[in-house]
Amino acid sequence: MTVENFKALVVNQDENFTVKVNDLTLNDLPNGEVLIKVSYSGINYKDSLAAIQDGKIVTSYPFVPGIDLAGIVVSSEDSRFQEGDKVIATSYEIGVSHFGGFSEYARIPSKWIVPCPSGLSLKEAMIIGTAGFTAALSIQRLQENGISPENGKILVTGATGGVGSFAVSILSTLGYQVEASTGKDSEHEYLNNLGATSIVAREEVFDGKIRALGKQKWAAAVDSVGGEPLASLLSQIQYGGAVASSGLTAGTNLPTSVFPFILRGVNLLGIDSVYCPMDVRLNIWDRLATDFKPANLEGFIYQEVTLQQLPNVLPILLKGQARGRFLVKL
């Protein structure tokens, strides 16, 4: 096919740092076996960092951010993907060192691409995006560690964020009793609508003091916060419980003791959605199209935006003002 030029959001560090929608050609795209006409992308915290100076995400300029994308195959050098196929591409180096989804066209290595399951539209796949995928991976890991609805209440921290919102909804869909932790009083109705049975203040999880062992409150947790709140949370998990950890918004230091692990048999499960093996990745996307699929995916959209709106919208996630998902329509 011939594409004279197309639009993409480009961040550049020249004399000044800039974030602009520019015209590109296919020759500007990096190597990859599959050319995709992008239909939707999503905005993640990492994308917002990529669009600021010293965000420590992008190291080579000019660059096109966007760690998520879904679209239609235009051409492929890999027989597994044919023209017209609906596909999803997230994680790996996309939007970090390989041009990402904030572009009308993307060229992606075939080993990073997932066929879009028949139970999902491209729009639904990007409403889910990396955030929903991470939540689903967290819940599957909890299930693999024996956590079932009969075990008791499950806590979700950072519950109004992308990962947290999806975790609340998926757990509720699966029949778990979900407690959602948030510091935003205005979002209680939103969380209840997602399926939270009760709302927990941040101070109930971490009151500023980390105890070696606290009262056993939750059978398990999905945590996207990290830091001291995670250390406090671990001390409050029931015997034999587990915490799936995927975030660091409260910091990278984890000042815990060994007591939750050696006296209560608590498991801390690390969740990595970036280099998750492809067989696991395919299984998670299949589950997101079936038993993990929330009833009202449209309800997760906080705002649907265009490429032209991105420079003004990207900073919102850095200010902690967002809930749910920002969807980018190409």
Short mmCIF file of C-alpha atoms in Angstrom, two decimals:
data_model
loop_
_atom_site.label_atom_id
_atom_site.label_comp_id
_atom_site.label_asym_id
_atom_site.label_seq_id
_atom_site.Cartn_x
_atom_site.Cartn_y
_atom_site.Cartn_z
CA MET A 1 0.00 0.00 0.00
CA THR A 2 1.00 3.62 -0.37
CA VAL A 3 0.61 6.08 2.48
CA GLU A 4 1.96 9.50 1.62
CA ASN A 5 1.85 10.72 5.22
CA PHE A 6 -0.09 10.30 8.42
CA LYS A 7 -0.45 11.94 11.81
CA ALA A 8 1.36 10.96 15.00
CA LEU A 9 2.10 12.51 18.37
CA VAL A 10 5.84 13.12 18.47
CA VAL A 11 7.91 14.04 21.51
CA ASN A 12 11.25 15.59 20.72
CA GLN A 13 14.25 16.93 22.60
CA ASP A 14 16.11 19.42 20.45
CA GLU A 15 16.81 22.94 21.64
CA ASN A 16 13.55 22.63 23.57
CA PHE A 17 11.40 19.71 24.65
CA THR A 18 8.25 19.53 22.51
CA VAL A 19 5.09 17.42 22.33
CA LYS A 20 3.35 17.95 18.97
CA VAL A 21 1.19 16.20 16.38
CA ASN A 22 3.38 15.87 13.28
CA ASP A 23 3.19 14.36 9.80
CA LEU A 24 5.17 11.14 9.37
CA THR A 25 5.71 8.65 6.55
CA LEU A 26 6.03 4.88 6.71
CA ASN A 27 9.79 5.28 6.34
CA ASP A 28 9.81 7.02 9.74
CA LEU A 29 8.48 3.92 11.48
CA PRO A 30 10.85 1.41 13.12
CA ASN A 31 11.34 -2.15 11.90
CA GLY A 32 8.70 -4.79 12.41
CA GLU A 33 6.96 -7.54 10.45
CA VAL A 34 3.43 -6.17 10.77
CA LEU A 35 2.06 -2.80 9.66
CA ILE A 36 -1.09 -1.83 11.55
CA LYS A 37 -3.67 0.87 10.88
CA VAL A 38 -4.29 1.95 14.45
CA SER A 39 -7.92 2.29 15.50
CA TYR A 40 -7.55 3.01 19.22
CA SER A 41 -4.89 3.54 21.83
CA GLY A 42 -5.09 4.37 25.51
CA ILE A 43 -3.32 6.70 27.91
CA ASN A 44 -1.31 5.16 30.72
CA TYR A 45 0.83 6.71 33.43
CA LYS A 46 3.95 5.62 31.55
CA ASP A 47 2.72 7.50 28.46
CA SER A 48 2.35 10.68 30.48
CA LEU A 49 5.91 10.27 31.76
CA ALA A 50 7.10 9.77 28.17
CA ALA A 51 5.64 13.16 27.27
CA ILE A 52 7.59 15.19 29.83
CA GLN A 53 11.24 16.18 29.96
CA ASP A 54 13.26 13.88 32.24
CA GLY A 55 10.35 11.44 32.50
CA LYS A 56 12.91 8.60 32.40
CA ILE A 57 10.87 6.60 29.87
CA VAL A 58 12.16 7.76 26.48
CA THR A 59 15.90 7.83 25.83
CA SER A 60 16.01 8.49 22.06
CA TYR A 61 14.28 11.31 20.20
CA PRO A 62 12.19 12.02 18.21
CA PHE A 63 9.74 9.45 19.54
CA VAL A 64 6.08 8.37 19.33
CA PRO A 65 4.67 7.30 22.75
CA GLY A 66 1.71 5.02 23.47
CA ILE A 67 2.25 1.62 25.11
CA ASP A 68 -1.16 0.30 23.93
CA LEU A 69 -2.69 -0.03 20.48
CA ALA A 70 -5.35 -1.99 18.64
CA GLY A 71 -6.05 -1.91 14.94
CA ILE A 72 -6.25 -3.64 11.58
CA VAL A 73 -3.34 -5.37 9.84
CA VAL A 74 -2.43 -3.56 6.61
CA SER A 75 0.47 -5.82 5.61
CA SER A 76 2.46 -8.62 7.23
CA GLU A 77 5.65 -10.55 6.64
CA ASP A 78 4.48 -13.17 9.18
CA SER A 79 2.00 -15.77 7.92
CA ARG A 80 0.23 -15.81 11.29
CA PHE A 81 -1.18 -12.35 10.54
CA GLN A 82 -3.06 -11.45 7.38
CA GLU A 83 -4.34 -8.21 5.91
CA GLY A 84 -7.60 -7.28 7.63
CA ASP A 85 -6.88 -9.12 10.90
CA LYS A 86 -7.87 -7.34 14.10
CA VAL A 87 -4.91 -7.25 16.49
CA ILE A 88 -3.75 -5.94 19.86
CA ALA A 89 -0.21 -4.82 20.67
CA THR A 90 0.83 -3.85 24.18
CA SER A 91 3.89 -4.02 26.41
CA TYR A 92 7.42 -5.14 25.45
CA GLU A 93 9.24 -2.08 24.06
CA ILE A 94 6.14 -0.42 22.55
CA GLY A 95 5.94 3.23 23.56
CA VAL A 96 9.26 3.00 25.39
CA SER A 97 12.00 2.37 22.82
CA HIS A 98 9.79 1.36 19.86
CA PHE A 99 7.30 3.83 18.33
CA GLY A 100 3.92 3.29 19.94
CA GLY A 101 0.19 3.74 19.56
CA PHE A 102 -0.22 7.52 19.39
CA SER A 103 -0.02 7.27 15.62
CA GLU A 104 -2.37 6.50 12.75
CA TYR A 105 0.00 3.71 11.65
CA ALA A 106 2.38 1.49 13.62
CA ARG A 107 4.92 -1.11 12.54
CA ILE A 108 5.28 -3.79 15.23
CA PRO A 109 7.34 -7.01 15.57
CA SER A 110 4.97 -9.94 15.09
CA LYS A 111 6.13 -11.64 18.31
CA TRP A 112 4.61 -8.73 20.29
CA ILE A 113 1.15 -9.01 18.69
CA VAL A 114 -1.99 -10.75 19.98
CA PRO A 115 -4.98 -11.56 17.75
CA CYS A 116 -8.02 -9.67 19.04
CA PRO A 117 -10.36 -12.29 20.57
CA SER A 118 -13.76 -12.62 18.93
CA GLY A 119 -15.45 -11.55 22.16
CA LEU A 120 -13.86 -8.09 22.06
CA SER A 121 -14.10 -5.16 19.67
CA LEU A 122 -10.96 -3.10 19.03
CA LYS A 123 -12.46 -0.30 21.10
CA GLU A 124 -13.17 -2.67 24.00
CA ALA A 125 -9.63 -4.06 23.78
CA MET A 126 -8.20 -0.58 24.27
CA ILE A 127 -10.62 0.35 27.02
CA ILE A 128 -9.05 -2.65 28.76
CA GLY A 129 -5.50 -1.96 27.56
CA THR A 130 -2.46 -2.54 29.73
CA ALA A 131 -4.35 -1.46 32.86
CA GLY A 132 -7.09 -4.06 32.47
CA PHE A 133 -4.59 -6.69 31.35
CA THR A 134 -2.50 -6.08 34.49
CA ALA A 135 -5.58 -6.35 36.70
CA ALA A 136 -6.60 -9.61 35.00
CA LEU A 137 -3.09 -11.04 35.34
CA SER A 138 -3.14 -10.12 39.03
CA ILE A 139 -6.45 -11.90 39.59
CA GLN A 140 -5.37 -15.00 37.70
CA ARG A 141 -2.26 -15.19 39.89
CA LEU A 142 -4.43 -14.94 43.01
CA GLN A 143 -6.60 -17.76 41.69
CA GLU A 144 -3.51 -19.86 40.97
CA ASN A 145 -2.57 -19.36 44.64
CA GLY A 146 -5.89 -20.74 45.80
CA ILE A 147 -7.75 -17.50 46.48
CA SER A 148 -11.46 -18.10 45.86
CA PRO A 149 -14.59 -16.13 46.85
CA GLU A 150 -15.01 -18.46 49.83
CA ASN A 151 -11.74 -17.23 51.37
CA GLY A 152 -13.16 -13.84 52.33
CA LYS A 153 -12.85 -10.18 51.42
CA ILE A 154 -10.39 -9.00 48.74
CA LEU A 155 -8.90 -5.52 49.00
CA VAL A 156 -8.10 -3.42 45.93
CA THR A 157 -5.79 -0.45 46.56
CA GLY A 158 -5.59 2.56 44.25
CA ALA A 159 -9.08 1.54 43.28
CA THR A 160 -9.98 4.52 41.08
CA GLY A 161 -6.91 4.07 38.87
CA GLY A 162 -6.85 2.00 35.72
CA VAL A 163 -5.59 -1.25 37.29
CA GLY A 164 -7.68 -0.77 40.42
CA SER A 165 -10.91 -0.03 38.57
CA PHE A 166 -10.61 -3.16 36.45
CA ALA A 167 -9.62 -5.28 39.44
CA VAL A 168 -12.76 -4.20 41.32
CA SER A 169 -14.98 -4.97 38.33
CA ILE A 170 -13.41 -8.32 37.39
CA LEU A 171 -13.37 -9.58 40.98
CA SER A 172 -17.01 -8.58 41.41
CA THR A 173 -17.92 -10.32 38.14
CA LEU A 174 -16.27 -13.49 39.46
CA GLY A 175 -18.28 -13.38 42.69
CA TYR A 176 -15.65 -12.04 45.11
CA GLN A 177 -16.50 -9.67 47.98
CA VAL A 178 -14.46 -6.59 47.08
CA GLU A 179 -13.34 -3.77 49.34
CA ALA A 180 -11.97 -0.77 47.44
CA SER A 181 -9.41 1.57 48.97
CA THR A 182 -9.33 5.19 47.85
CA GLY A 183 -8.59 8.63 49.24
CA LYS A 184 -11.19 10.24 46.98
CA ASP A 185 -14.51 10.65 48.79
CA SER A 186 -16.16 11.81 45.58
CA GLU A 187 -15.56 8.45 43.87
CA HIS A 188 -17.48 6.13 46.20
CA GLU A 189 -20.46 5.90 43.84
CA TYR A 190 -18.15 5.11 40.91
CA LEU A 191 -16.55 2.25 42.84
CA ASN A 192 -19.87 0.92 44.06
CA ASN A 193 -21.11 0.87 40.47
CA LEU A 194 -18.04 -1.17 39.50
CA GLY A 195 -18.99 -3.78 42.08
CA ALA A 196 -17.23 -2.76 45.30
CA THR A 197 -19.20 -4.00 48.33
CA SER A 198 -17.58 -1.42 50.60
CA ILE A 199 -15.11 1.47 50.49
CA VAL A 200 -12.03 1.58 52.70
CA ALA A 201 -10.18 4.81 53.49
CA ARG A 202 -6.47 4.84 52.75
CA GLU A 203 -5.83 5.31 56.47
CA GLU A 204 -7.41 1.93 57.22
CA VAL A 205 -4.73 0.30 55.10
CA PHE A 206 -1.84 2.47 56.24
CA ASP A 207 -2.20 4.88 59.16
CA GLY A 208 1.42 6.00 59.05
CA LYS A 209 2.75 3.14 61.20
CA ILE A 210 3.95 -0.21 59.88
CA ARG A 211 3.42 -3.09 62.28
CA ALA A 212 5.23 -6.42 62.08
CA LEU A 213 1.80 -8.09 62.23
CA GLY A 214 -1.60 -6.44 62.29
CA LYS A 215 -5.18 -7.61 62.53
CA GLN A 216 -6.03 -10.11 59.77
CA LYS A 217 -8.54 -8.19 57.63
CA TRP A 218 -8.35 -9.45 54.03
CA ALA A 219 -7.97 -12.82 52.36
CA ALA A 220 -5.99 -11.23 49.54
CA ALA A 221 -5.35 -7.96 47.74
CA VAL A 222 -4.64 -6.46 44.36
CA ASP A 223 -2.14 -3.66 45.00
CA SER A 224 -1.06 -0.99 42.52
CA VAL A 225 0.32 1.39 45.15
CA GLY A 226 3.46 -0.22 46.56
CA GLY A 227 5.74 1.46 49.09
CA GLU A 228 4.83 1.78 52.77
CA PRO A 229 1.10 1.11 52.19
CA LEU A 230 2.00 -2.28 50.69
CA ALA A 231 4.20 -3.08 53.68
CA SER A 232 1.31 -2.22 56.00
CA LEU A 233 -1.12 -4.23 53.86
CA LEU A 234 1.02 -7.37 54.02
CA SER A 235 0.79 -7.34 57.81
CA GLN A 236 -3.03 -7.40 57.58
CA ILE A 237 -3.51 -10.30 55.17
CA GLN A 238 -5.13 -13.45 56.54
CA TYR A 239 -3.23 -16.68 57.04
CA GLY A 240 -2.38 -18.27 53.68
CA GLY A 241 -3.45 -15.19 51.75
CA ALA A 242 -1.72 -13.35 48.93
CA VAL A 243 -1.09 -9.89 47.53
CA ALA A 244 -0.62 -9.30 43.80
CA SER A 245 1.66 -6.27 43.45
CA SER A 246 2.00 -4.28 40.22
CA GLY A 247 2.56 -0.61 41.08
CA LEU A 248 4.75 1.93 42.81
CA THR A 249 2.78 5.17 43.09
CA ALA A 250 3.59 5.31 46.82
CA GLY A 251 7.28 4.56 46.26
CA THR A 252 9.70 1.73 45.57
CA ASN A 253 10.90 1.07 49.11
CA LEU A 254 9.15 -1.83 50.88
CA PRO A 255 9.94 -1.64 54.63
CA THR A 256 8.30 -4.88 55.74
CA SER A 257 9.42 -7.73 58.00
CA VAL A 258 9.51 -11.44 57.34
CA PHE A 259 6.69 -12.13 59.82
CA PRO A 260 3.73 -12.06 57.38
CA PHE A 261 5.57 -14.62 55.27
CA ILE A 262 6.92 -17.00 57.92
CA LEU A 263 4.15 -16.75 60.54
CA ARG A 264 1.07 -16.42 58.31
CA GLY A 265 2.24 -17.97 55.05
CA VAL A 266 1.37 -14.82 53.09
CA ASN A 267 2.48 -14.76 49.44
CA LEU A 268 3.66 -11.60 47.70
CA LEU A 269 3.06 -12.08 43.97
CA GLY A 270 4.98 -9.88 41.56
CA ILE A 271 2.95 -8.89 38.50
CA ASP A 272 4.81 -7.97 35.32
CA SER A 273 2.65 -7.21 32.31
CA VAL A 274 5.53 -5.97 30.13
CA TYR A 275 7.43 -9.20 29.47
CA CYS A 276 4.64 -11.59 30.43
CA PRO A 277 5.15 -14.79 28.35
CA MET A 278 3.05 -14.97 25.20
CA ASP A 279 1.19 -18.14 26.19
CA VAL A 280 0.06 -16.46 29.41
CA ARG A 281 -0.71 -13.25 27.52
CA LEU A 282 -2.96 -15.06 25.04
CA ASN A 283 -4.78 -16.82 27.86
CA ILE A 284 -5.38 -13.55 29.75
CA TRP A 285 -6.80 -11.82 26.66
CA ASP A 286 -9.07 -14.81 26.04
CA ARG A 287 -10.34 -14.55 29.62
CA LEU A 288 -10.85 -10.79 29.22
CA ALA A 289 -13.14 -11.62 26.30
CA THR A 290 -15.05 -14.25 28.32
CA ASP A 291 -15.26 -14.85 32.08
CA PHE A 292 -13.15 -11.80 33.08
CA LYS A 293 -15.02 -9.37 30.81
CA PRO A 294 -16.75 -6.57 32.77
CA ALA A 295 -20.43 -6.05 31.99
CA ASN A 296 -20.13 -2.36 31.06
CA LEU A 297 -16.77 -1.61 29.50
CA GLU A 298 -17.96 1.78 28.23
CA GLY A 299 -18.35 2.81 31.87
CA PHE A 300 -14.58 2.71 32.29
CA ILE A 301 -14.02 5.54 29.82
CA TYR A 302 -13.20 8.74 31.64
CA GLN A 303 -12.66 10.63 28.39
CA GLU A 304 -12.29 9.80 24.69
CA VAL A 305 -9.78 12.08 22.96
CA THR A 306 -8.10 12.69 19.62
CA LEU A 307 -4.42 12.95 18.77
CA GLN A 308 -4.76 16.72 18.66
CA GLN A 309 -6.03 16.78 22.24
CA LEU A 310 -3.27 14.56 23.63
CA PRO A 311 -0.70 17.27 24.49
CA ASN A 312 -3.21 18.86 26.87
CA VAL A 313 -4.60 15.61 28.27
CA LEU A 314 -1.41 13.66 29.01
CA PRO A 315 -0.42 15.74 32.09
CA ILE A 316 -3.71 14.91 33.84
CA LEU A 317 -2.54 11.43 34.82
CA LEU A 318 0.59 12.86 36.44
CA LYS A 319 -1.58 15.02 38.70
CA GLY A 320 -3.59 12.09 40.00
CA GLN A 321 -6.82 13.62 38.73
CA ALA A 322 -7.99 10.71 36.59
CA ARG A 323 -10.18 7.72 37.20
CA GLY A 324 -10.81 4.89 34.76
CA ARG A 325 -9.46 5.10 31.25
CA PHE A 326 -8.59 7.76 28.69
CA LEU A 327 -9.22 6.34 25.24
CA VAL A 328 -7.50 7.73 22.14
CA LYS A 329 -9.43 7.36 18.89
CA LEU A 330 -7.24 7.47 15.79
#
